[in-house]
């Protein structure tokens, strides 16, 4: 329950604030709203075009936090209410974006507009009205590691300085323009630079968050169930969909890319620390990830297969994975980040935050959720054609 005697990292009482959360209806937004309602006294103006993932927080209006959350259905591209909602709040958190890799090379214009152009008014309204901004960027701004350009057998590839990604020292390395995969990373980088410049020239109080593969319940959609049949969500939902349908998991270019995955609930703790400790967060760019949870995508597929068999009680397929080329899976212009290990020095120093949950544990709770939420719907959807023939 929201307690009134909560203190910040300096031991000072935390005053209730109003937060304008743009993109509140998405994966991260839904978990952040849940946390803010259950554990803090803060108010949320929740802005999004959809609210399915936060319906449980909005209805019925007898919920204990009913007077602390207000949903505003709006598209920030073209809605004149945006500035007044930002003005009504003490802090704006911008989560709105197109952020699924399948879109970056097939809808590059929408990707660039969404991640750069549409975010500009948010930055300007915060700067012009002296409001604090927490903006969600991405670990993709780092692009590829320096180490990826070394020969495969170079011993330097084992040296962390060639692959650990640090906020204030690592370069941002993208592929050529025809590799439209980088449209997202480049747009995010430019909005980071704009925010940074607003801070330097006009005194904007900002915090930039670079999430490293946050995963958990409510991430994206299951194609044909609560999203388009032909849609391609991020890897957690792709693999969940394959497991639920008892299909082999598809390994893009052999699944050799490496990722570090962090549990959404751990990551949300970090965001709450940023919200409630502005003096330690303003002017900072924070990596938020779990360097201990590194796997190749192939290892992730194997682990998810094992965990899913445990939580569903269904035996795994004889051939649990198949290889597929990136061109076949994503189309022309796809490219990939090779490896993503976050340097945690800054977030540790400023906020004392550390992730807690192991990859096995986070997959167990997430796949339990996926099974409970979708297994029956998939059974019905796949049974339909047979019943009608
Ligand atoms: N999940 C991750 O691990 C991760 C990693 C890196 C970066 N991020 C960044 O974090 C943010 C949130 O990511 P997420 O995983 O919750 O994605 P999401 O797609 O689940 O949420 C984004 C939300 O923004 C909304 N939105 C998009 N455009 C809008 C518009 N024009 N007007 C109003 N609402 C709009 C969408 O409807 C959606 O609900 C994004 O900026 C993303 O780039 C997330
Ligand atoms: O989450 C993040 O930190 C960032 O990274 C993601 O990018 P990426 O990790 O490449 O996206 P995923 O869809 O999660 O894919 C991870 C890896 O799995 C592979 N993959 C994906 C799906 C699939 O079915 N099979 C498969 O092998 C991809 O090729 C990629 O190598 C997205 O760009 C953003 O959500 C975000 O900014």
PDB file of N, CA, C and O in Angstrom, residues 293-337:
ATOM      1  N   UNK A 293      23.249 -11.918 -16.701  1.00  0.00           N
ATOM      2  CA  UNK A 293      22.306 -12.788 -17.431  1.00  0.00           C
ATOM      3  C   UNK A 293      22.622 -12.840 -18.922  1.00  0.00           C
ATOM      4  O   UNK A 293      21.735 -12.684 -19.756  1.00  0.00           O
ATOM      5  N   UNK A 294      23.892 -13.047 -19.280  1.00  0.00           N
ATOM      6  CA  UNK A 294      24.224 -13.072 -20.707  1.00  0.00           C
ATOM      7  C   UNK A 294      24.069 -14.463 -21.295  1.00  0.00           C
ATOM      8  O   UNK A 294      24.523 -15.454 -20.698  1.00  0.00           O
ATOM      9  N   UNK A 295      23.430 -14.523 -22.473  1.00  0.00           N
ATOM     10  CA  UNK A 295      23.313 -15.772 -23.242  1.00  0.00           C
ATOM     11  C   UNK A 295      23.361 -15.447 -24.729  1.00  0.00           C
ATOM     12  O   UNK A 295      23.097 -14.312 -25.125  1.00  0.00           O
ATOM     13  N   UNK A 296      23.662 -16.459 -25.545  1.00  0.00           N
ATOM     14  CA  UNK A 296      23.412 -16.306 -26.980  1.00  0.00           C
ATOM     15  C   UNK A 296      21.912 -16.526 -27.175  1.00  0.00           C
ATOM     16  O   UNK A 296      21.239 -17.114 -26.302  1.00  0.00           O
ATOM     17  N   UNK A 297      21.393 -16.100 -28.304  1.00  0.00           N
ATOM     18  CA  UNK A 297      19.960 -16.299 -28.566  1.00  0.00           C
ATOM     19  C   UNK A 297      19.655 -17.805 -28.623  1.00  0.00           C
ATOM     20  O   UNK A 297      18.598 -18.259 -28.187  1.00  0.00           O
ATOM     21  N   UNK A 298      20.631 -18.575 -29.110  1.00  0.00           N
ATOM     22  CA  UNK A 298      20.448 -20.036 -29.160  1.00  0.00           C
ATOM     23  C   UNK A 298      20.306 -20.597 -27.734  1.00  0.00           C
ATOM     24  O   UNK A 298      19.413 -21.416 -27.460  1.00  0.00           O
ATOM     25  N   UNK A 299      21.164 -20.111 -26.827  1.00  0.00           N
ATOM     26  CA  UNK A 299      21.060 -20.576 -25.423  1.00  0.00           C
ATOM     27  C   UNK A 299      19.734 -20.140 -24.803  1.00  0.00           C
ATOM     28  O   UNK A 299      19.126 -20.874 -24.031  1.00  0.00           O
ATOM     29  N   UNK A 300      19.293 -18.928 -25.170  1.00  0.00           N
ATOM     30  CA  UNK A 300      17.991 -18.464 -24.655  1.00  0.00           C
ATOM     31  C   UNK A 300      16.884 -19.421 -25.111  1.00  0.00           C
ATOM     32  O   UNK A 300      16.017 -19.827 -24.322  1.00  0.00           O
ATOM     33  N   UNK A 301      16.940 -19.825 -26.391  1.00  0.00           N
ATOM     34  CA  UNK A 301      15.922 -20.733 -26.940  1.00  0.00           C
ATOM     35  C   UNK A 301      15.937 -22.064 -26.187  1.00  0.00           C
ATOM     36  O   UNK A 301      14.876 -22.613 -25.839  1.00  0.00           O
ATOM     37  N   UNK A 302      17.140 -22.556 -25.924  1.00  0.00           N
ATOM     38  CA  UNK A 302      17.242 -23.849 -25.225  1.00  0.00           C
ATOM     39  C   UNK A 302      16.698 -23.738 -23.800  1.00  0.00           C
ATOM     40  O   UNK A 302      15.979 -24.615 -23.331  1.00  0.00           O
ATOM     41  N   UNK A 303      17.037 -22.626 -23.135  1.00  0.00           N
ATOM     42  CA  UNK A 303      16.569 -22.442 -21.759  1.00  0.00           C
ATOM     43  C   UNK A 303      15.050 -22.272 -21.719  1.00  0.00           C
ATOM     44  O   UNK A 303      14.373 -22.847 -20.868  1.00  0.00           O
ATOM     45  N   UNK A 304      14.520 -21.489 -22.652  1.00  0.00           N
ATOM     46  CA  UNK A 304      13.057 -21.288 -22.664  1.00  0.00           C
ATOM     47  C   UNK A 304      12.336 -22.602 -22.936  1.00  0.00           C
ATOM     48  O   UNK A 304      11.271 -22.876 -22.383  1.00  0.00           O
ATOM     49  N   UNK A 305      12.934 -23.432 -23.797  1.00  0.00           N
ATOM     50  CA  UNK A 305      12.320 -24.730 -24.108  1.00  0.00           C
ATOM     51  C   UNK A 305      12.251 -25.595 -22.845  1.00  0.00           C
ATOM     52  O   UNK A 305      11.207 -26.198 -22.537  1.00  0.00           O
ATOM     53  N   UNK A 306      13.339 -25.585 -22.089  1.00  0.00           N
ATOM     54  CA  UNK A 306      13.408 -26.393 -20.868  1.00  0.00           C
ATOM     55  C   UNK A 306      12.437 -25.852 -19.794  1.00  0.00           C
ATOM     56  O   UNK A 306      11.688 -26.619 -19.174  1.00  0.00           O
ATOM     57  N   UNK A 307      12.450 -24.532 -19.621  1.00  0.00           N
ATOM     58  CA  UNK A 307      11.576 -23.939 -18.601  1.00  0.00           C
ATOM     59  C   UNK A 307      10.108 -24.155 -18.979  1.00  0.00           C
ATOM     60  O   UNK A 307       9.272 -24.477 -18.131  1.00  0.00           O
ATOM     61  N   UNK A 308       9.806 -23.997 -20.279  1.00  0.00           N
ATOM     62  CA  UNK A 308       8.400 -24.134 -20.690  1.00  0.00           C
ATOM     63  C   UNK A 308       7.899 -25.566 -20.459  1.00  0.00           C
ATOM     64  O   UNK A 308       6.748 -25.774 -20.025  1.00  0.00           O
ATOM     65  N   UNK A 309       8.752 -26.540 -20.726  1.00  0.00           N
ATOM     66  CA  UNK A 309       8.348 -27.929 -20.483  1.00  0.00           C
ATOM     67  C   UNK A 309       8.028 -28.114 -19.001  1.00  0.00           C
ATOM     68  O   UNK A 309       7.050 -28.776 -18.630  1.00  0.00           O
ATOM     69  N   UNK A 310       8.818 -27.485 -18.147  1.00  0.00           N
ATOM     70  CA  UNK A 310       8.602 -27.609 -16.703  1.00  0.00           C
ATOM     71  C   UNK A 310       7.280 -26.949 -16.284  1.00  0.00           C
ATOM     72  O   UNK A 310       6.476 -27.552 -15.575  1.00  0.00           O
ATOM     73  N   UNK A 311       7.046 -25.716 -16.743  1.00  0.00           N
ATOM     74  CA  UNK A 311       5.857 -25.008 -16.245  1.00  0.00           C
ATOM     75  C   UNK A 311       4.559 -25.484 -16.913  1.00  0.00           C
ATOM     76  O   UNK A 311       3.484 -25.380 -16.328  1.00  0.00           O
ATOM     77  N   UNK A 312       4.662 -26.016 -18.145  1.00  0.00           N
ATOM     78  CA  UNK A 312       3.433 -26.447 -18.834  1.00  0.00           C
ATOM     79  C   UNK A 312       3.145 -27.927 -18.617  1.00  0.00           C
ATOM     80  O   UNK A 312       2.026 -28.389 -18.845  1.00  0.00           O
ATOM     81  N   UNK A 313       4.193 -28.693 -18.242  1.00  0.00           N
ATOM     82  CA  UNK A 313       4.026 -30.137 -18.100  1.00  0.00           C
ATOM     83  C   UNK A 313       4.001 -30.848 -19.446  1.00  0.00           C
ATOM     84  O   UNK A 313       3.770 -32.051 -19.520  1.00  0.00           O
ATOM     85  N   UNK A 314       4.276 -30.096 -20.551  1.00  0.00           N
ATOM     86  CA  UNK A 314       4.284 -30.726 -21.887  1.00  0.00           C
ATOM     87  C   UNK A 314       5.714 -31.052 -22.286  1.00  0.00           C
ATOM     88  O   UNK A 314       6.591 -30.199 -22.129  1.00  0.00           O
ATOM     89  N   UNK A 315       5.972 -32.231 -22.850  1.00  0.00           N
ATOM     90  CA  UNK A 315       7.343 -32.548 -23.262  1.00  0.00           C
ATOM     91  C   UNK A 315       7.802 -31.636 -24.410  1.00  0.00           C
ATOM     92  O   UNK A 315       6.963 -31.154 -25.188  1.00  0.00           O
ATOM     93  N   UNK A 316       9.111 -31.423 -24.486  1.00  0.00           N
ATOM     94  CA  UNK A 316       9.645 -30.570 -25.566  1.00  0.00           C
ATOM     95  C   UNK A 316       9.583 -31.301 -26.894  1.00  0.00           C
ATOM     96  O   UNK A 316       9.538 -32.530 -26.929  1.00  0.00           O
ATOM     97  N   UNK A 317       9.653 -30.523 -28.003  1.00  0.00           N
ATOM     98  CA  UNK A 317       9.686 -31.142 -29.339  1.00  0.00           C
ATOM     99  C   UNK A 317      11.017 -31.856 -29.534  1.00  0.00           C
ATOM    100  O   UNK A 317      12.013 -31.495 -28.901  1.00  0.00           O
ATOM    101  N   UNK A 318      11.016 -32.829 -30.453  1.00  0.00           N
ATOM    102  CA  UNK A 318      12.255 -33.535 -30.735  1.00  0.00           C
ATOM    103  C   UNK A 318      13.281 -32.596 -31.377  1.00  0.00           C
ATOM    104  O   UNK A 318      14.463 -32.643 -31.103  1.00  0.00           O
ATOM    105  N   UNK A 319      12.774 -31.707 -32.258  1.00  0.00           N
ATOM    106  CA  UNK A 319      13.640 -30.685 -32.859  1.00  0.00           C
ATOM    107  C   UNK A 319      13.155 -29.335 -32.348  1.00  0.00           C
ATOM    108  O   UNK A 319      12.264 -28.720 -32.940  1.00  0.00           O
ATOM    109  N   UNK A 320      13.728 -28.857 -31.233  1.00  0.00           N
ATOM    110  CA  UNK A 320      13.171 -27.641 -30.623  1.00  0.00           C
ATOM    111  C   UNK A 320      13.488 -26.347 -31.348  1.00  0.00           C
ATOM    112  O   UNK A 320      12.775 -25.360 -31.166  1.00  0.00           O
ATOM    113  N   UNK A 321      14.571 -26.316 -32.165  1.00  0.00           N
ATOM    114  CA  UNK A 321      14.914 -25.058 -32.862  1.00  0.00           C
ATOM    115  C   UNK A 321      15.212 -25.323 -34.331  1.00  0.00           C
ATOM    116  O   UNK A 321      15.619 -26.438 -34.700  1.00  0.00           O
ATOM    117  N   UNK A 322      15.017 -24.269 -35.158  1.00  0.00           N
ATOM    118  CA  UNK A 322      15.490 -24.349 -36.555  1.00  0.00           C
ATOM    119  C   UNK A 322      16.183 -23.027 -36.899  1.00  0.00           C
ATOM    120  O   UNK A 322      15.834 -21.989 -36.342  1.00  0.00           O
ATOM    121  N   UNK A 323      17.149 -23.105 -37.809  1.00  0.00           N
ATOM    122  CA  UNK A 323      17.843 -21.886 -38.243  1.00  0.00           C
ATOM    123  C   UNK A 323      17.070 -21.233 -39.383  1.00  0.00           C
ATOM    124  O   UNK A 323      16.425 -21.913 -40.191  1.00  0.00           O
ATOM    125  N   UNK A 324      17.145 -19.894 -39.414  1.00  0.00           N
ATOM    126  CA  UNK A 324      16.508 -19.148 -40.492  1.00  0.00           C
ATOM    127  C   UNK A 324      17.397 -17.942 -40.793  1.00  0.00           C
ATOM    128  O   UNK A 324      18.016 -17.390 -39.868  1.00  0.00           O
ATOM    129  N   UNK A 325      17.448 -17.546 -42.079  1.00  0.00           N
ATOM    130  CA  UNK A 325      18.301 -16.395 -42.397  1.00  0.00           C
ATOM    131  C   UNK A 325      17.585 -15.114 -41.963  1.00  0.00           C
ATOM    132  O   UNK A 325      16.350 -15.059 -41.924  1.00  0.00           O
ATOM    133  N   UNK A 326      18.373 -14.081 -41.635  1.00  0.00           N
ATOM    134  CA  UNK A 326      17.760 -12.819 -41.197  1.00  0.00           C
ATOM    135  C   UNK A 326      16.934 -12.213 -42.321  1.00  0.00           C
ATOM    136  O   UNK A 326      15.904 -11.590 -42.082  1.00  0.00           O
ATOM    137  N   UNK A 327      17.378 -12.431 -43.578  1.00  0.00           N
ATOM    138  CA  UNK A 327      16.620 -11.853 -44.696  1.00  0.00           C
ATOM    139  C   UNK A 327      15.238 -12.499 -44.798  1.00  0.00           C
ATOM    140  O   UNK A 327      14.237 -11.831 -45.014  1.00  0.00           O
ATOM    141  N   UNK A 328      15.203 -13.813 -44.574  1.00  0.00           N
ATOM    142  CA  UNK A 328      13.909 -14.503 -44.634  1.00  0.00           C
ATOM    143  C   UNK A 328      13.019 -14.091 -43.451  1.00  0.00           C
ATOM    144  O   UNK A 328      11.810 -13.905 -43.588  1.00  0.00           O
ATOM    145  N   UNK A 329      13.626 -13.911 -42.300  1.00  0.00           N
ATOM    146  CA  UNK A 329      12.836 -13.623 -41.102  1.00  0.00           C
ATOM    147  C   UNK A 329      12.415 -12.154 -41.033  1.00  0.00           C
ATOM    148  O   UNK A 329      11.249 -11.851 -40.751  1.00  0.00           O
ATOM    149  N   UNK A 330      13.357 -11.247 -41.276  1.00  0.00           N
ATOM    150  CA  UNK A 330      13.070  -9.814 -41.102  1.00  0.00           C
ATOM    151  C   UNK A 330      12.981  -9.038 -42.421  1.00  0.00           C
ATOM    152  O   UNK A 330      12.502  -7.903 -42.430  1.00  0.00           O
ATOM    153  N   UNK A 331      13.523  -9.609 -43.534  1.00  0.00           N
ATOM    154  CA  UNK A 331      13.558  -8.883 -44.807  1.00  0.00           C
ATOM    155  C   UNK A 331      14.881  -8.155 -44.999  1.00  0.00           C
ATOM    156  O   UNK A 331      15.762  -8.186 -44.152  1.00  0.00           O
ATOM    157  N   UNK A 332      14.966  -7.470 -46.159  1.00  0.00           N
ATOM    158  CA  UNK A 332      16.205  -6.780 -46.538  1.00  0.00           C
ATOM    159  C   UNK A 332      16.477  -5.629 -45.563  1.00  0.00           C
ATOM    160  O   UNK A 332      15.552  -4.974 -45.091  1.00  0.00           O
ATOM    161  N   UNK A 333      17.766  -5.388 -45.285  1.00  0.00           N
ATOM    162  CA  UNK A 333      18.124  -4.218 -44.456  1.00  0.00           C
ATOM    163  C   UNK A 333      18.239  -4.529 -42.985  1.00  0.00           C
ATOM    164  O   UNK A 333      18.506  -3.651 -42.174  1.00  0.00           O
ATOM    165  N   UNK A 334      18.047  -5.812 -42.603  1.00  0.00           N
ATOM    166  CA  UNK A 334      18.238  -6.179 -41.199  1.00  0.00           C
ATOM    167  C   UNK A 334      19.735  -6.285 -40.929  1.00  0.00           C
ATOM    168  O   UNK A 334      20.528  -6.627 -41.797  1.00  0.00           O
ATOM    169  N   UNK A 335      20.097  -5.954 -39.712  1.00  0.00           N
ATOM    170  CA  UNK A 335      21.470  -6.122 -39.231  1.00  0.00           C
ATOM    171  C   UNK A 335      21.318  -6.383 -37.739  1.00  0.00           C
ATOM    172  O   UNK A 335      20.204  -6.308 -37.214  1.00  0.00           O
ATOM    173  N   UNK A 336      22.408  -6.678 -37.017  1.00  0.00           N
ATOM    174  CA  UNK A 336      22.201  -7.027 -35.612  1.00  0.00           C
ATOM    175  C   UNK A 336      23.298  -6.461 -34.712  1.00  0.00           C
ATOM    176  O   UNK A 336      24.420  -6.231 -35.160  1.00  0.00           O
ATOM    177  N   UNK A 337      22.950  -6.264 -33.445  1.00  0.00           N
ATOM    178  CA  UNK A 337      23.942  -5.964 -32.409  1.00  0.00           C
ATOM    179  C   UNK A 337      24.540  -7.306 -32.024  1.00  0.00           C
ATOM    180  O   UNK A 337      23.800  -8.266 -31.793  1.00  0.00           O
TER     181      UNK A 337
END
